Short mmCIF file of C-alpha atoms in Angstrom, two decimals:
data_model
loop_
_atom_site.label_atom_id
_atom_site.label_comp_id
_atom_site.label_asym_id
_atom_site.label_seq_id
_atom_site.Cartn_x
_atom_site.Cartn_y
_atom_site.Cartn_z
CA MET R 934 8.71 -23.38 13.46
CA GLY R 935 11.85 -21.34 14.12
CA SER R 936 13.65 -22.80 11.10
CA GLU R 937 10.85 -21.64 8.78
CA VAL R 938 10.59 -18.15 10.34
CA PHE R 939 14.34 -17.50 10.41
CA SER R 940 15.21 -19.00 7.04
CA TYR R 941 17.27 -17.87 4.08
CA GLU R 942 14.29 -18.61 1.81
CA SER R 943 12.05 -16.15 3.72
CA LEU R 944 14.81 -13.53 3.51
CA VAL R 945 15.10 -13.99 -0.28
CA HIS R 946 11.34 -13.49 -0.67
CA ALA R 947 11.41 -10.40 1.56
CA VAL R 948 14.32 -8.73 -0.24
CA SER R 949 12.86 -9.58 -3.66
CA GLY R 950 9.46 -8.15 -2.70
CA ALA R 951 11.04 -4.97 -1.33
CA VAL R 952 13.24 -4.41 -4.41
CA GLY R 953 10.39 -5.15 -6.81
CA SER R 954 7.95 -2.82 -5.05
CA VAL R 955 10.44 0.06 -4.77
CA THR R 956 11.32 -0.17 -8.46
CA ALA R 957 7.69 -0.38 -9.56
CA MET R 958 6.58 2.50 -7.31
CA THR R 959 9.39 4.72 -8.61
CA VAL R 960 8.25 4.16 -12.20
CA PHE R 961 4.58 4.93 -11.49
CA PHE R 962 4.95 7.38 -8.58
CA PRO R 963 3.25 10.37 -10.31
CA LEU R 964 0.04 8.34 -10.62
CA ASP R 965 0.02 7.82 -6.85
CA SER R 966 0.51 11.56 -6.32
CA ALA R 967 -2.59 12.26 -8.40
CA ARG R 968 -4.58 9.65 -6.44
CA LEU R 969 -3.59 11.05 -3.04
CA ARG R 970 -4.40 14.63 -4.08
CA LEU R 971 -7.92 13.60 -5.14
CA GLN R 972 -8.51 11.69 -1.90
CA VAL R 973 -7.42 14.43 0.50
CA ASP R 974 -8.40 17.65 -1.31
CA GLU R 975 -12.19 17.38 -1.22
CA ASN R 976 -12.79 20.59 -3.18
CA ARG R 977 -10.82 19.43 -6.18
CA LYS R 978 -13.19 18.21 -8.88
CA ALA R 979 -12.57 14.63 -10.01
CA ARG R 980 -11.04 14.64 -13.47
CA SER R 981 -8.86 12.38 -15.56
CA THR R 982 -5.44 11.42 -14.23
CA PRO R 983 -3.50 13.17 -17.04
CA ALA R 984 -5.45 16.39 -16.36
CA ILE R 985 -4.69 16.26 -12.62
CA LEU R 986 -0.98 15.66 -13.28
CA ALA R 987 -0.86 18.48 -15.83
CA GLU R 988 -2.50 20.80 -13.31
CA ILE R 989 -0.03 19.86 -10.57
CA ILE R 990 2.95 20.40 -12.87
CA GLU R 991 1.61 23.76 -14.09
CA GLU R 992 0.91 25.09 -10.59
CA GLU R 993 3.75 23.51 -8.60
CA GLY R 994 6.55 22.66 -10.99
CA LEU R 995 7.85 19.77 -13.08
CA LEU R 996 9.08 17.73 -10.11
CA ALA R 997 5.90 18.18 -8.03
CA PRO R 998 4.48 14.74 -8.97
CA TYR R 999 7.60 13.24 -7.34
CA ARG R 1000 7.26 15.26 -4.13
CA GLY R 1001 7.72 12.98 -1.13
CA TRP R 1002 9.31 10.20 -3.20
CA PHE R 1003 12.08 9.38 -0.72
CA PRO R 1004 9.91 8.87 2.40
CA VAL R 1005 7.41 6.84 0.37
CA ILE R 1006 10.16 4.60 -0.97
CA CYS R 1007 11.62 4.15 2.52
CA SER R 1008 8.18 3.27 3.91
CA LEU R 1009 7.36 0.98 1.00
CA CYS R 1010 10.69 -0.83 1.22
CA CYS R 1011 10.24 -1.50 4.95
CA SER R 1012 6.55 -2.36 4.56
CA ASN R 1013 7.00 -4.87 1.75
CA PHE R 1014 10.06 -6.43 3.39
CA VAL R 1015 8.01 -7.05 6.55
CA TYR R 1016 4.94 -8.28 4.62
CA PHE R 1017 6.73 -10.66 2.25
CA TYR R 1018 8.89 -12.02 5.08
CA CYS R 1019 5.90 -12.64 7.36
CA PHE R 1020 3.75 -14.07 4.54
CA HIS R 1021 6.29 -16.62 3.35
CA SER R 1022 7.63 -17.59 6.78
CA LEU R 1023 4.09 -18.08 8.15
CA LYS R 1024 3.14 -20.01 5.01
CA ALA R 1025 6.17 -22.30 5.33
CA SER R 1026 5.43 -22.87 9.03
CA TRP R 1027 1.76 -23.62 8.40
CA LEU R 1028 1.97 -25.77 5.28
CA LYS R 1029 5.28 -27.58 5.91
CA GLY R 1030 5.64 -28.50 2.23
CA LYS R 1031 1.93 -29.14 1.54
CA GLN R 1032 -0.02 -27.45 -1.27
CA SER R 1033 -1.76 -24.23 -0.26
CA VAL R 1034 -5.44 -23.35 -0.85
CA PRO R 1035 -7.10 -19.91 -1.24
CA SER R 1036 -8.50 -19.85 2.32
CA THR R 1037 -5.03 -20.53 3.73
CA ASP R 1038 -3.48 -17.78 1.59
CA LEU R 1039 -6.17 -15.35 2.82
CA ILE R 1040 -5.66 -16.13 6.52
CA ILE R 1041 -1.87 -15.96 6.24
CA GLY R 1042 -2.15 -12.72 4.27
CA ILE R 1043 -4.32 -11.15 6.99
CA ALA R 1044 -1.88 -12.22 9.72
CA ALA R 1045 1.11 -10.82 7.79
CA GLY R 1046 -0.83 -7.62 7.14
CA ILE R 1047 -1.60 -7.06 10.82
CA VAL R 1048 2.08 -7.38 11.75
CA ASN R 1049 3.01 -5.04 8.90
CA VAL R 1050 0.46 -2.36 9.91
CA LEU R 1051 1.50 -2.29 13.56
CA VAL R 1052 5.19 -2.01 12.67
CA THR R 1053 5.15 0.44 9.72
CA THR R 1054 2.15 2.80 10.23
CA PRO R 1055 4.33 5.65 11.66
CA LEU R 1056 6.40 5.63 8.47
CA TRP R 1057 3.25 5.91 6.33
CA VAL R 1058 1.86 8.76 8.45
CA VAL R 1059 5.07 10.74 7.96
CA ASN R 1060 5.32 10.04 4.23
CA THR R 1061 1.69 11.13 3.68
CA ARG R 1062 2.45 14.46 5.40
CA LEU R 1063 5.66 14.99 3.43
CA LYS R 1064 4.08 14.00 0.14
CA LEU R 1065 1.33 16.62 0.50
CA GLN R 1066 3.55 19.36 1.91
CA GLY R 1067 3.72 22.37 -0.39
CA SER R 1068 0.71 21.23 -2.41
CA LYS R 1069 -1.83 23.80 -3.59
CA PHE R 1070 -5.17 22.67 -2.20
CA ARG R 1071 -8.66 23.73 -3.26
CA ASN R 1072 -9.85 23.20 0.34
CA ALA R 1073 -8.96 26.38 2.30
CA ALA R 1074 -9.50 24.59 5.64
CA ILE R 1075 -6.36 22.48 5.17
CA GLU R 1076 -3.49 23.83 7.29
CA ARG R 1077 -0.01 24.23 5.83
CA THR R 1078 2.80 22.16 7.32
CA ASN R 1079 6.55 22.77 7.36
CA TYR R 1080 8.70 19.66 7.70
CA SER R 1081 12.36 19.66 6.61
CA GLY R 1082 12.53 15.88 6.27
CA ILE R 1083 11.58 12.51 7.75
CA ARG R 1084 13.27 13.09 11.12
CA ASP R 1085 11.83 16.60 11.51
CA ALA R 1086 8.35 15.32 10.66
CA PHE R 1087 8.62 12.66 13.37
CA VAL R 1088 9.81 15.26 15.92
CA GLN R 1089 7.06 17.78 15.10
CA ILE R 1090 4.27 15.21 15.13
CA LEU R 1091 5.46 13.81 18.48
CA ARG R 1092 5.80 17.31 19.96
CA ASP R 1093 2.58 18.84 18.66
CA GLU R 1094 0.21 15.88 18.39
CA GLY R 1095 1.59 13.17 20.66
CA VAL R 1096 2.79 9.61 20.11
CA GLY R 1097 -0.69 8.41 19.14
CA ALA R 1098 -0.68 10.63 16.04
CA LEU R 1099 2.02 8.42 14.51
CA TRP R 1100 -0.56 5.64 14.41
CA ASN R 1101 -3.31 7.77 12.81
CA GLY R 1102 -5.33 5.61 10.46
CA THR R 1103 -4.29 2.38 12.17
CA VAL R 1104 -7.85 1.04 12.45
CA PRO R 1105 -8.69 1.47 8.74
CA SER R 1106 -5.20 0.12 8.00
CA LEU R 1107 -6.00 -2.99 10.03
CA LEU R 1108 -9.25 -3.35 8.12
CA LEU R 1109 -7.28 -2.81 4.92
CA VAL R 1110 -5.07 -5.83 5.57
CA LEU R 1111 -7.81 -7.43 3.47
CA ASN R 1112 -6.34 -5.60 0.46
CA PRO R 1113 -2.98 -7.42 0.25
CA ALA R 1114 -4.60 -10.59 1.66
CA ILE R 1115 -7.18 -10.65 -1.16
CA GLN R 1116 -4.46 -9.69 -3.63
CA PHE R 1117 -2.17 -12.56 -2.59
CA MET R 1118 -5.07 -15.03 -2.39
CA ILE R 1119 -6.10 -14.26 -5.98
CA TYR R 1120 -2.49 -14.08 -7.21
CA GLU R 1121 -1.47 -17.41 -5.66
CA GLY R 1122 -4.76 -19.04 -6.77
CA LEU R 1123 -4.36 -17.91 -10.38
CA LYS R 1124 -0.73 -19.00 -10.33
CA ARG R 1125 -1.73 -22.50 -9.19
CA GLN R 1126 -4.39 -22.66 -11.92
CA LEU R 1127 -1.88 -21.70 -14.61
CA ARG R 1128 0.63 -24.24 -13.35
CA ARG R 1129 -2.03 -26.96 -12.80
CA GLY R 1130 0.32 -29.02 -10.67
CA VAL R 1131 3.19 -28.85 -13.18
CA PRO R 1132 6.34 -27.34 -11.61
CA ARG R 1133 7.23 -24.69 -14.14
CA GLU R 1134 8.17 -21.02 -14.11
CA LEU R 1135 5.42 -18.73 -15.38
CA SER R 1136 6.15 -16.41 -18.29
CA SER R 1137 6.63 -12.70 -17.74
CA ALA R 1138 3.31 -11.96 -19.45
CA GLU R 1139 1.45 -14.45 -17.22
CA VAL R 1140 2.92 -12.99 -14.02
CA PHE R 1141 2.18 -9.43 -15.15
CA ILE R 1142 -1.45 -10.21 -16.02
CA ILE R 1143 -2.35 -12.18 -12.89
CA GLY R 1144 -0.61 -9.56 -10.73
CA ALA R 1145 -2.69 -6.85 -12.37
CA VAL R 1146 -5.97 -8.79 -12.01
CA ALA R 1147 -5.32 -9.58 -8.34
CA LYS R 1148 -4.57 -5.96 -7.46
CA ALA R 1149 -7.50 -4.57 -9.45
CA VAL R 1150 -10.00 -6.69 -7.51
CA ALA R 1151 -8.41 -6.00 -4.11
CA THR R 1152 -8.20 -2.23 -4.72
CA THR R 1153 -11.77 -1.80 -5.94
CA VAL R 1154 -13.23 -3.74 -2.99
CA THR R 1155 -11.30 -1.78 -0.32
CA TYR R 1156 -11.00 1.69 -1.92
CA PRO R 1157 -13.46 3.62 0.35
CA LEU R 1158 -11.42 2.61 3.39
CA GLN R 1159 -8.21 3.63 1.61
CA THR R 1160 -9.66 7.13 1.18
CA ILE R 1161 -10.46 7.37 4.90
CA GLN R 1162 -7.01 6.03 5.72
CA SER R 1163 -5.35 8.81 3.68
CA ILE R 1164 -7.47 11.50 5.35
CA LEU R 1165 -6.65 10.23 8.85
CA ARG R 1166 -2.93 9.93 8.10
CA PHE R 1167 -2.91 13.50 6.81
CA GLY R 1168 -4.26 14.50 10.23
CA GLN R 1169 -6.82 17.04 9.01
CA SER R 1170 -10.11 15.17 8.96
CA ASN R 1171 -12.23 18.22 9.93
CA ILE R 1172 -13.41 16.52 13.14
CA PRO R 1173 -13.27 18.95 16.12
CA ARG R 1174 -10.14 18.18 18.14
CA ASP R 1175 -11.91 18.25 21.51
CA GLU R 1176 -14.59 15.91 20.21
CA SER R 1177 -12.21 13.49 18.50
CA LYS R 1178 -10.56 12.65 21.82
CA PHE R 1179 -13.77 10.98 22.93
CA LEU R 1180 -14.50 9.21 19.69
CA SER R 1181 -13.32 5.69 19.11
CA SER R 1182 -11.44 5.04 15.89
CA LEU R 1183 -14.34 3.03 14.49
CA LYS R 1184 -16.77 5.89 15.18
CA THR R 1185 -14.38 8.32 13.50
CA ILE R 1186 -14.28 6.11 10.41
CA ARG R 1187 -18.08 5.90 10.40
CA CYS R 1188 -18.37 9.70 10.70
CA LEU R 1189 -15.97 10.29 7.83
CA LEU R 1190 -17.72 7.76 5.59
CA ALA R 1191 -21.12 9.29 6.42
CA SER R 1192 -19.79 12.78 5.71
CA LYS R 1193 -18.44 11.70 2.33
CA LEU R 1194 -21.74 10.03 1.45
CA ARG R 1195 -23.78 13.05 2.53
CA MET R 1196 -21.67 15.58 0.63
CA TYR R 1197 -20.76 13.67 -2.53
CA GLY R 1198 -22.90 10.53 -2.66
CA VAL R 1199 -21.67 6.98 -3.21
CA LEU R 1200 -19.33 8.08 -5.99
CA GLY R 1201 -17.57 10.36 -3.49
CA LEU R 1202 -16.25 7.26 -1.74
CA PHE R 1203 -14.51 6.29 -4.96
CA LYS R 1204 -13.06 9.70 -5.82
CA GLY R 1205 -9.58 9.17 -7.27
CA LEU R 1206 -10.25 5.48 -8.02
CA GLU R 1207 -9.24 5.91 -11.67
CA ALA R 1208 -5.82 7.23 -10.68
CA LYS R 1209 -5.49 4.62 -7.95
CA LEU R 1210 -6.39 1.72 -10.25
CA LEU R 1211 -4.06 2.93 -12.98
CA GLN R 1212 -1.20 3.35 -10.53
CA THR R 1213 -1.77 0.31 -8.33
CA ILE R 1214 -2.47 -2.17 -11.14
CA LEU R 1215 0.62 -1.21 -13.11
CA THR R 1216 2.76 -1.01 -9.95
CA ALA R 1217 1.57 -4.37 -8.59
CA ALA R 1218 1.96 -6.10 -11.94
CA LEU R 1219 5.52 -4.81 -12.38
CA MET R 1220 6.32 -5.56 -8.72
CA PHE R 1221 5.20 -9.21 -9.00
CA LEU R 1222 7.10 -9.58 -12.26
CA LEU R 1223 10.34 -8.27 -10.74
CA TYR R 1224 9.74 -10.20 -7.53
CA GLU R 1225 9.28 -13.53 -9.32
CA LYS R 1226 12.34 -12.95 -11.52
CA ILE R 1227 14.59 -11.97 -8.60
CA VAL R 1228 13.45 -14.94 -6.49
CA SER R 1229 13.82 -17.36 -9.41
CA CYS R 1230 17.28 -16.07 -10.34
CA THR R 1231 18.46 -16.15 -6.72
CA PHE R 1232 17.39 -19.76 -6.18
CA SER R 1233 18.78 -20.78 -9.58
CA VAL R 1234 22.17 -19.33 -8.69
CA MET R 1235 22.00 -21.29 -5.42
CA GLY R 1236 21.16 -24.45 -7.37
CA LEU R 1237 17.69 -24.67 -5.78
CA GLY R 1238 15.56 -23.71 -8.80
CA ASN R 1239 13.78 -27.06 -9.18
CA ASN R 1240 13.02 -27.36 -5.47
CA TYR R 1241 11.67 -23.82 -5.45
CA ASN R 1242 9.30 -24.47 -8.37
CA LYS R 1243 8.02 -27.66 -6.74
CA LYS R 1244 7.19 -25.81 -3.53
CA ARG R 1245 5.21 -23.23 -5.42
#
């Protein structure tokens, strides 16, 4: 098993996934800013994504949609490196050259997601705080924060809230490992259907479309939990601090979901979904396209292109 886990092939997949995701997120970052603002700021009325972005630019400046870009990119790079590395090394160890099936892709995706969550959650907590810092909220109950950067955010959170705060939102994140697992299951399944046993490289259009379809399904199914995850990472969930110490994470999630339902109805659980779908579908589609091209080019340069296509 060690040869599959510590292999050059797994490293190529990890680096390609990280580069592809960072590039795609940079292109569509403003859409993610609009999504996060709608999820966290409960008093902001849900409107179209262009209207939200125009409002942010008017009130906070031209570069406001790119606020927090650097910590997000750092977190995303680390997160996707870990996920792609775990996914492909576990897959190689499990299958040992055999053809995969959807159930196997799902199980491996969940396992890779759990490892990824436990390792990278502190980075995502910090980048959520930095991304929302300086924002003009409609909800007056949200407290202002003052972080000078990634390191300062880590120091302040540790000092004021304790080590556990760096893993805020871990439970919904663990539940949300279904998101990339479902995404990869659908993506790999559609890829096998298009190839139909013939070892060939998919066209750019095919990769883009199946990447978009896979992410659209995964995002829609898990979106309510993504909203709760963002609120918990922001650290201002409106649950009394003395009470929250005695609440389990699952009870906290249940309370937040119930509160959303009571105040805004079922549609409140999907507030910001338009912005999220627009951002995540385009980002995932571009990421998979870049990922496949980088992997294919790397193995071709190494003279392993045919072997790589056969394995897929």
